[in-house]
mmCIF file of C-alpha atoms in Angstrom:
data_model
loop_
_atom_site.group_PDB
_atom_site.id
_atom_site.type_symbol
_atom_site.label_atom_id
_atom_site.label_comp_id
_atom_site.label_asym_id
_atom_site.label_seq_id
_atom_site.Cartn_x
_atom_site.Cartn_y
_atom_site.Cartn_z
ATOM 1 C CA MET K 25 87.999 82.344 107.048
ATOM 2 C CA ARG K 26 89.581 84.207 109.970
ATOM 3 C CA LEU K 27 92.179 86.963 109.996
ATOM 4 C CA GLU K 28 93.886 87.870 113.280
ATOM 5 C CA VAL K 29 96.090 90.957 113.615
ATOM 6 C CA GLU K 30 97.702 91.814 116.943
ATOM 7 C CA ASN K 31 100.010 94.767 117.658
ATOM 8 C CA LEU K 32 100.920 95.381 114.008
ATOM 9 C CA ARG K 33 103.694 97.953 113.547
ATOM 10 C CA VAL K 34 105.270 99.498 110.455
ATOM 11 C CA THR K 35 108.331 101.729 110.833
ATOM 12 C CA PHE K 36 110.329 103.803 108.350
ATOM 13 C CA PRO K 37 113.907 105.057 108.831
ATOM 14 C CA HIS K 38 114.371 108.823 109.255
ATOM 15 C CA PRO K 39 117.449 111.028 109.809
ATOM 16 C CA ALA K 40 116.051 111.983 113.223
ATOM 17 C CA GLY K 41 115.308 108.376 114.141
ATOM 18 C CA PRO K 42 112.789 105.652 113.124
ATOM 19 C CA ARG K 43 109.237 106.838 112.505
ATOM 20 C CA ASP K 44 106.309 104.562 113.428
ATOM 21 C CA VAL K 45 103.547 104.992 110.844
ATOM 22 C CA VAL K 46 101.383 102.034 111.917
ATOM 23 C CA ARG K 47 101.373 101.761 115.697
ATOM 24 C CA GLY K 48 99.973 98.743 117.478
ATOM 25 C CA VAL K 49 97.000 97.971 115.230
ATOM 26 C CA SER K 50 94.951 94.987 116.420
ATOM 27 C CA PHE K 51 91.725 93.473 115.082
ATOM 28 C CA ALA K 52 90.203 90.156 114.080
ATOM 29 C CA MET K 53 87.571 89.345 111.461
ATOM 30 C CA GLY K 54 85.711 86.497 109.843
ATOM 31 C CA PRO K 55 83.580 86.439 106.662
ATOM 32 C CA GLU K 56 82.226 89.937 107.244
ATOM 33 C CA ARG K 57 82.512 93.411 105.707
ATOM 34 C CA LEU K 58 85.021 95.475 107.671
ATOM 35 C CA GLY K 59 85.655 99.147 106.936
ATOM 36 C CA ILE K 60 88.881 100.986 107.780
ATOM 37 C CA VAL K 61 88.470 104.747 107.635
ATOM 38 C CA GLY K 62 90.582 107.809 108.381
ATOM 39 C CA GLU K 63 92.231 110.801 106.772
ATOM 40 C CA SER K 64 94.991 110.493 104.187
ATOM 41 C CA GLY K 65 98.196 109.551 105.979
ATOM 42 C CA SER K 66 96.478 107.822 108.889
ATOM 43 C CA GLY K 67 98.052 104.454 108.038
ATOM 44 C CA LYS K 68 95.066 102.682 106.437
ATOM 45 C CA SER K 69 96.774 101.522 103.242
ATOM 46 C CA LEU K 70 100.011 100.536 104.989
ATOM 47 C CA THR K 71 97.973 98.433 107.438
ATOM 48 C CA VAL K 72 96.331 96.337 104.722
ATOM 49 C CA ARG K 73 99.534 96.149 102.671
ATOM 50 C CA ALA K 74 101.374 94.873 105.747
ATOM 51 C CA ILE K 75 98.882 91.999 105.994
ATOM 52 C CA LEU K 76 100.011 90.853 102.546
ATOM 53 C CA ARG K 77 103.644 91.861 103.194
ATOM 54 C CA LEU K 78 103.510 94.297 100.270
ATOM 55 C CA LEU K 79 105.504 97.075 101.895
ATOM 56 C CA PRO K 80 108.257 99.321 100.532
ATOM 57 C CA ARG K 81 111.752 97.911 100.992
ATOM 58 C CA ARG K 82 112.699 100.533 103.563
ATOM 59 C CA ALA K 83 109.747 99.657 105.779
ATOM 60 C CA GLN K 84 110.309 97.575 108.893
ATOM 61 C CA PHE K 85 107.419 95.314 109.806
ATOM 62 C CA ALA K 86 106.534 93.545 113.062
ATOM 63 C CA ALA K 87 103.481 92.046 114.765
ATOM 64 C CA ASP K 88 102.795 89.927 117.821
ATOM 65 C CA ARG K 89 100.331 87.903 115.756
ATOM 66 C CA LEU K 90 99.378 87.934 112.078
ATOM 67 C CA HIS K 91 97.446 84.789 111.231
ATOM 68 C CA PHE K 92 95.197 83.913 108.308
ATOM 69 C CA ASP K 93 93.198 80.756 109.035
ATOM 70 C CA GLY K 94 95.859 79.747 111.548
ATOM 71 C CA GLU K 95 98.787 80.319 109.173
ATOM 72 C CA ASP K 96 101.472 82.690 110.421
ATOM 73 C CA LEU K 97 101.964 85.353 107.752
ATOM 74 C CA ARG K 98 104.967 86.822 109.606
ATOM 75 C CA THR K 99 107.134 83.804 108.901
ATOM 76 C CA ALA K 100 105.744 82.768 105.497
ATOM 77 C CA ASP K 101 108.412 82.878 102.786
ATOM 78 C CA GLU K 102 107.906 84.608 99.440
ATOM 79 C CA ARG K 103 106.887 81.388 97.718
ATOM 80 C CA ARG K 104 104.136 80.748 100.251
ATOM 81 C CA LEU K 105 103.042 84.383 100.209
ATOM 82 C CA GLY K 106 102.858 84.221 96.406
ATOM 83 C CA ARG K 107 100.363 81.369 96.710
ATOM 84 C CA LEU K 108 98.246 83.252 99.246
ATOM 85 C CA ARG K 109 98.153 86.552 97.362
ATOM 86 C CA GLY K 110 95.505 86.326 94.698
ATOM 87 C CA ARG K 111 94.563 82.743 95.521
ATOM 88 C CA ARG K 112 93.157 83.086 99.043
ATOM 89 C CA ILE K 113 93.436 86.852 99.534
ATOM 90 C CA GLY K 114 92.437 89.157 96.684
ATOM 91 C CA PHE K 115 93.644 92.755 96.554
ATOM 92 C CA VAL K 116 91.934 95.602 94.680
ATOM 93 C CA MET K 117 94.417 98.464 94.459
ATOM 94 C CA GLN K 118 93.744 102.158 93.981
ATOM 95 C CA ASP K 119 93.332 103.906 90.607
ATOM 96 C CA PRO K 120 93.343 101.271 87.797
ATOM 97 C CA LYS K 121 95.214 103.697 85.505
ATOM 98 C CA PHE K 122 98.306 103.028 87.608
ATOM 99 C CA SER K 123 97.575 99.488 88.827
ATOM 100 C CA LEU K 124 96.818 97.651 85.569
ATOM 101 C CA ASN K 125 99.637 96.684 83.204
ATOM 102 C CA PRO K 126 99.380 99.211 80.334
ATOM 103 C CA VAL K 127 100.824 96.855 77.689
ATOM 104 C CA MET K 128 98.559 93.858 78.391
ATOM 105 C CA ARG K 129 94.924 93.537 77.371
ATOM 106 C CA ALA K 130 92.514 93.609 80.301
ATOM 107 C CA GLY K 131 91.283 90.046 79.793
ATOM 108 C CA ALA K 132 94.817 88.667 79.557
ATOM 109 C CA GLN K 133 95.627 90.127 82.979
ATOM 110 C CA ILE K 134 92.600 88.426 84.548
ATOM 111 C CA ALA K 135 93.273 85.123 82.774
ATOM 112 C CA GLU K 136 96.884 85.171 83.954
ATOM 113 C CA VAL K 137 95.718 85.020 87.581
ATOM 114 C CA MET K 138 93.672 81.894 86.834
ATOM 115 C CA ARG K 139 96.480 80.228 84.902
ATOM 116 C CA VAL K 140 98.987 80.839 87.704
ATOM 117 C CA HIS K 141 96.806 79.950 90.690
ATOM 118 C CA LEU K 142 94.266 77.508 89.243
ATOM 119 C CA ARG K 143 96.460 75.933 86.532
ATOM 120 C CA LEU K 144 93.808 76.411 83.851
ATOM 121 C CA SER K 145 94.431 76.128 80.133
ATOM 122 C CA ARG K 146 94.347 79.288 78.028
ATOM 123 C CA ARG K 147 90.896 78.392 76.691
ATOM 124 C CA GLU K 148 89.452 77.656 80.139
ATOM 125 C CA ALA K 149 90.967 80.818 81.634
ATOM 126 C CA TRP K 150 89.598 82.967 78.810
ATOM 127 C CA ALA K 151 86.094 81.519 79.149
ATOM 128 C CA ARG K 152 86.123 82.136 82.902
ATOM 129 C CA THR K 153 87.454 85.650 82.332
ATOM 130 C CA LEU K 154 84.473 86.540 80.148
ATOM 131 C CA ALA K 155 82.069 85.034 82.677
ATOM 132 C CA LEU K 156 83.716 86.955 85.515
ATOM 133 C CA LEU K 157 83.569 90.250 83.632
ATOM 134 C CA ALA K 158 79.883 89.649 83.044
ATOM 135 C CA GLU K 159 79.455 88.930 86.765
ATOM 136 C CA THR K 160 80.971 92.318 87.590
ATOM 137 C CA GLY K 161 78.271 94.001 85.505
ATOM 138 C CA ILE K 162 80.132 94.538 82.221
ATOM 139 C CA LYS K 163 77.669 94.269 79.336
ATOM 140 C CA GLU K 164 80.217 93.577 76.585
ATOM 141 C CA PRO K 165 82.769 91.309 78.270
ATOM 142 C CA GLU K 166 84.432 90.197 75.012
ATOM 143 C CA ARG K 167 85.102 93.773 73.890
ATOM 144 C CA ILE K 168 86.356 94.895 77.310
ATOM 145 C CA ALA K 169 88.561 91.804 77.677
ATOM 146 C CA ARG K 170 90.327 92.674 74.418
ATOM 147 C CA ALA K 171 90.796 96.344 75.338
ATOM 148 C CA TYR K 172 93.942 97.877 76.774
ATOM 149 C CA PRO K 173 93.659 99.701 80.130
ATOM 150 C CA HIS K 174 93.964 103.159 78.539
ATOM 151 C CA GLU K 175 90.886 102.394 76.436
ATOM 152 C CA LEU K 176 88.703 101.875 79.530
ATOM 153 C CA SER K 177 86.808 104.419 81.605
ATOM 154 C CA GLY K 178 87.545 104.637 85.330
ATOM 155 C CA GLY K 179 84.489 102.563 86.206
ATOM 156 C CA LEU K 180 85.293 99.825 83.695
ATOM 157 C CA GLY K 181 88.923 99.769 84.786
ATOM 158 C CA GLN K 182 87.873 99.335 88.400
ATOM 159 C CA ARG K 183 85.534 96.466 87.450
ATOM 160 C CA VAL K 184 88.455 94.794 85.680
ATOM 161 C CA MET K 185 90.539 95.224 88.853
ATOM 162 C CA ILE K 186 87.762 93.624 90.901
ATOM 163 C CA ALA K 187 87.446 90.750 88.430
ATOM 164 C CA MET K 188 91.206 90.184 88.644
ATOM 165 C CA ALA K 189 91.076 90.122 92.453
ATOM 166 C CA LEU K 190 88.221 87.576 92.362
ATOM 167 C CA ALA K 191 89.686 85.442 89.571
ATOM 168 C CA ALA K 192 91.107 82.689 91.784
ATOM 169 C CA GLY K 193 88.139 82.597 94.181
ATOM 170 C CA PRO K 194 89.702 84.195 97.289
ATOM 171 C CA GLU K 195 88.248 83.910 100.785
ATOM 172 C CA LEU K 196 89.160 87.510 101.697
ATOM 173 C CA LEU K 197 88.995 90.569 99.454
ATOM 174 C CA ILE K 198 90.933 93.709 100.383
ATOM 175 C CA ALA K 199 89.837 96.850 98.519
ATOM 176 C CA ASP K 200 92.124 99.843 99.056
ATOM 177 C CA GLU K 201 90.321 103.082 98.125
ATOM 178 C CA PRO K 202 88.544 101.345 95.199
ATOM 179 C CA THR K 203 86.371 104.375 94.384
ATOM 180 C CA SER K 204 88.751 107.291 94.993
ATOM 181 C CA ALA K 205 89.222 108.083 91.277
ATOM 182 C CA LEU K 206 85.558 107.682 90.297
ATOM 183 C CA ASP K 207 82.620 110.057 90.108
ATOM 184 C CA VAL K 208 79.788 109.727 92.614
ATOM 185 C CA THR K 209 77.436 107.685 90.397
ATOM 186 C CA VAL K 210 80.114 105.134 89.495
ATOM 187 C CA GLN K 211 81.253 104.987 93.122
ATOM 188 C CA GLU K 212 77.783 103.825 94.123
ATOM 189 C CA GLU K 213 77.770 101.140 91.412
ATOM 190 C CA ILE K 214 81.176 99.806 92.492
ATOM 191 C CA LEU K 215 80.158 99.720 96.139
ATOM 192 C CA ARG K 216 76.949 97.830 95.389
ATOM 193 C CA LEU K 217 78.973 95.416 93.276
ATOM 194 C CA LEU K 218 81.514 94.750 96.058
ATOM 195 C CA GLU K 219 78.775 94.231 98.615
ATOM 196 C CA ALA K 220 76.810 91.866 96.364
ATOM 197 C CA LEU K 221 79.839 89.808 95.307
ATOM 198 C CA THR K 222 81.152 89.329 98.845
ATOM 199 C CA ARG K 223 77.683 88.434 100.095
ATOM 200 C CA GLU K 224 77.055 85.924 97.282
ATOM 201 C CA ARG K 225 80.495 84.322 97.575
ATOM 202 C CA GLY K 226 80.599 84.297 101.370
ATOM 203 C CA MET K 227 83.906 86.178 101.422
ATOM 204 C CA GLY K 228 85.379 88.558 103.940
ATOM 205 C CA LEU K 229 85.855 92.151 102.766
ATOM 206 C CA ILE K 230 88.201 94.839 104.064
ATOM 207 C CA LEU K 231 87.200 98.154 102.526
ATOM 208 C CA VAL K 232 89.631 101.047 102.998
ATOM 209 C CA SER K 233 88.492 104.636 102.471
ATOM 210 C CA HIS K 234 88.680 108.174 103.845
ATOM 211 C CA ASP K 235 84.953 108.571 103.108
ATOM 212 C CA LEU K 236 82.898 107.821 106.241
ATOM 213 C CA PRO K 237 79.404 107.784 104.650
ATOM 214 C CA LEU K 238 80.686 105.522 101.874
ATOM 215 C CA ILE K 239 82.142 103.035 104.359
ATOM 216 C CA ALA K 240 78.980 103.092 106.481
ATOM 217 C CA ARG K 241 76.821 102.046 103.501
ATOM 218 C CA VAL K 242 78.788 98.852 102.860
ATOM 219 C CA ALA K 243 80.626 97.778 106.009
ATOM 220 C CA GLN K 244 79.144 95.997 108.994
ATOM 221 C CA ARG K 245 81.911 97.114 111.341
ATOM 222 C CA ILE K 246 84.218 100.140 111.177
ATOM 223 C CA LEU K 247 87.743 100.786 112.446
ATOM 224 C CA VAL K 248 88.653 104.480 112.668
ATOM 225 C CA MET K 249 92.387 105.231 112.309
ATOM 226 C CA TYR K 250 94.282 108.327 113.341
ATOM 227 C CA ALA K 251 98.078 108.807 113.276
ATOM 228 C CA GLY K 252 98.764 105.127 112.671
ATOM 229 C CA ARG K 253 96.529 103.628 115.327
ATOM 230 C CA ILE K 254 92.899 102.578 115.788
ATOM 231 C CA VAL K 255 91.136 105.135 117.947
ATOM 232 C CA GLU K 256 87.633 103.680 117.708
ATOM 233 C CA GLU K 257 85.847 100.503 116.642
ATOM 234 C CA LEU K 258 82.084 100.447 116.245
ATOM 235 C CA PRO K 259 79.239 98.861 114.253
ATOM 236 C CA ALA K 260 78.516 100.749 111.030
ATOM 237 C CA ALA K 261 74.917 101.232 112.138
ATOM 238 C CA ALA K 262 76.173 103.056 115.247
ATOM 239 C CA LEU K 263 78.379 105.560 113.391
ATOM 240 C CA GLY K 264 76.119 108.440 114.396
ATOM 241 C CA ARG K 265 76.744 107.525 118.048
ATOM 242 C CA ALA K 266 80.544 107.553 117.799
ATOM 243 C CA ARG K 267 82.288 108.390 121.077
ATOM 244 C CA HIS K 268 85.811 109.378 120.090
ATOM 245 C CA PRO K 269 86.231 113.128 119.427
ATOM 246 C CA TYR K 270 88.158 112.381 116.219
ATOM 247 C CA THR K 271 85.315 110.305 114.761
ATOM 248 C CA GLN K 272 82.795 112.898 115.894
ATOM 249 C CA GLY K 273 84.921 115.610 114.284
ATOM 250 C CA LEU K 274 85.081 113.774 110.958
ATOM 251 C CA ILE K 275 81.301 113.404 110.931
ATOM 252 C CA ALA K 276 80.785 117.075 111.875
ATOM 253 C CA CYS K 277 83.013 118.198 108.978
ATOM 254 C CA LEU K 278 80.731 116.599 106.379
ATOM 255 C CA PRO K 279 78.663 119.112 104.397
ATOM 256 C CA ARG K 280 74.957 118.280 104.214
ATOM 257 C CA LEU K 281 72.472 119.101 101.478
ATOM 258 C CA GLY K 282 69.751 121.435 102.679
ATOM 259 C CA GLU K 283 71.789 122.698 105.622
ATOM 260 C CA GLU K 284 73.191 126.216 105.470
ATOM 261 C CA ARG K 285 76.430 126.974 107.276
ATOM 262 C CA ALA K 286 78.387 130.196 107.396
ATOM 263 C CA ARG K 287 81.576 128.140 107.571
ATOM 264 C CA LEU K 288 82.342 124.444 107.339
ATOM 265 C CA VAL K 289 83.343 122.874 110.642
ATOM 266 C CA GLN K 290 87.098 122.506 111.046
ATOM 267 C CA LEU K 291 88.512 119.504 112.852
ATOM 268 C CA VAL K 292 90.617 120.593 115.830
ATOM 269 C CA ARG K 293 93.078 117.839 116.747
ATOM 270 C CA ASP K 294 94.088 117.041 120.292
ATOM 271 C CA PRO K 295 97.746 115.913 120.695
ATOM 272 C CA ALA K 296 96.488 113.390 123.252
ATOM 273 C CA TRP K 297 94.828 111.412 120.416
ATOM 274 C CA ARG K 298 98.249 110.286 119.190
ATOM 275 C CA ALA K 299 99.065 108.683 122.498
ATOM 276 C CA GLY K 300 95.609 107.256 123.054
#
């Protein structure tokens, strides 16, 4: 598995002229765990959505290169993209309360992915659904599979989302803020689950978050985004030795247990960061 992104750009129309919200993003990855981090509005989610061509209608998209295992995603038609999404590239969206279909049982939504992409019978898809829910750490897979999304806690809903993304056996899993709506204890469980599943299955993982320590615990490599562009790339183990002032500022803003401060550090932004 190899994903290659070169000079990715996403633009939105504006009365004062087009606004670039993703500006020249470039990276490549194989079967590794890649973290993309930055503040809200830095362009993280639009970057990963652009890879799957899941952008709002008003958005204009362009890239010099966007290849997945040699296939050009820029020119792929909707039929081909429909086969890639879910089948070879899984996508875990944010908050399951808004991402799961509220009128379908959780198990039916997972089984539907298998029936569409793997052409399984209803019985085979249901059996695999229960096995997959168990693999994601759910102790009562039958009960959860028959529940509606509103009957699930945030942690269970997120596990269902992960199971759905893994249902067709993808080679790359993209997780966009998968723990943003969860409490700290459940966040840790979900992160350990993502790390274990990608390691066991030999998949690539793109983990998007605004939480630097969270990303550093799971990812092997980190891309730091600011104002729509990557300002720093570094190994997760070297996060404490970040060179860019923006990355250093994000780290300095983090409160630490056992450390008393009169005031929390405030990030002072340099206009030069936007231009690079």
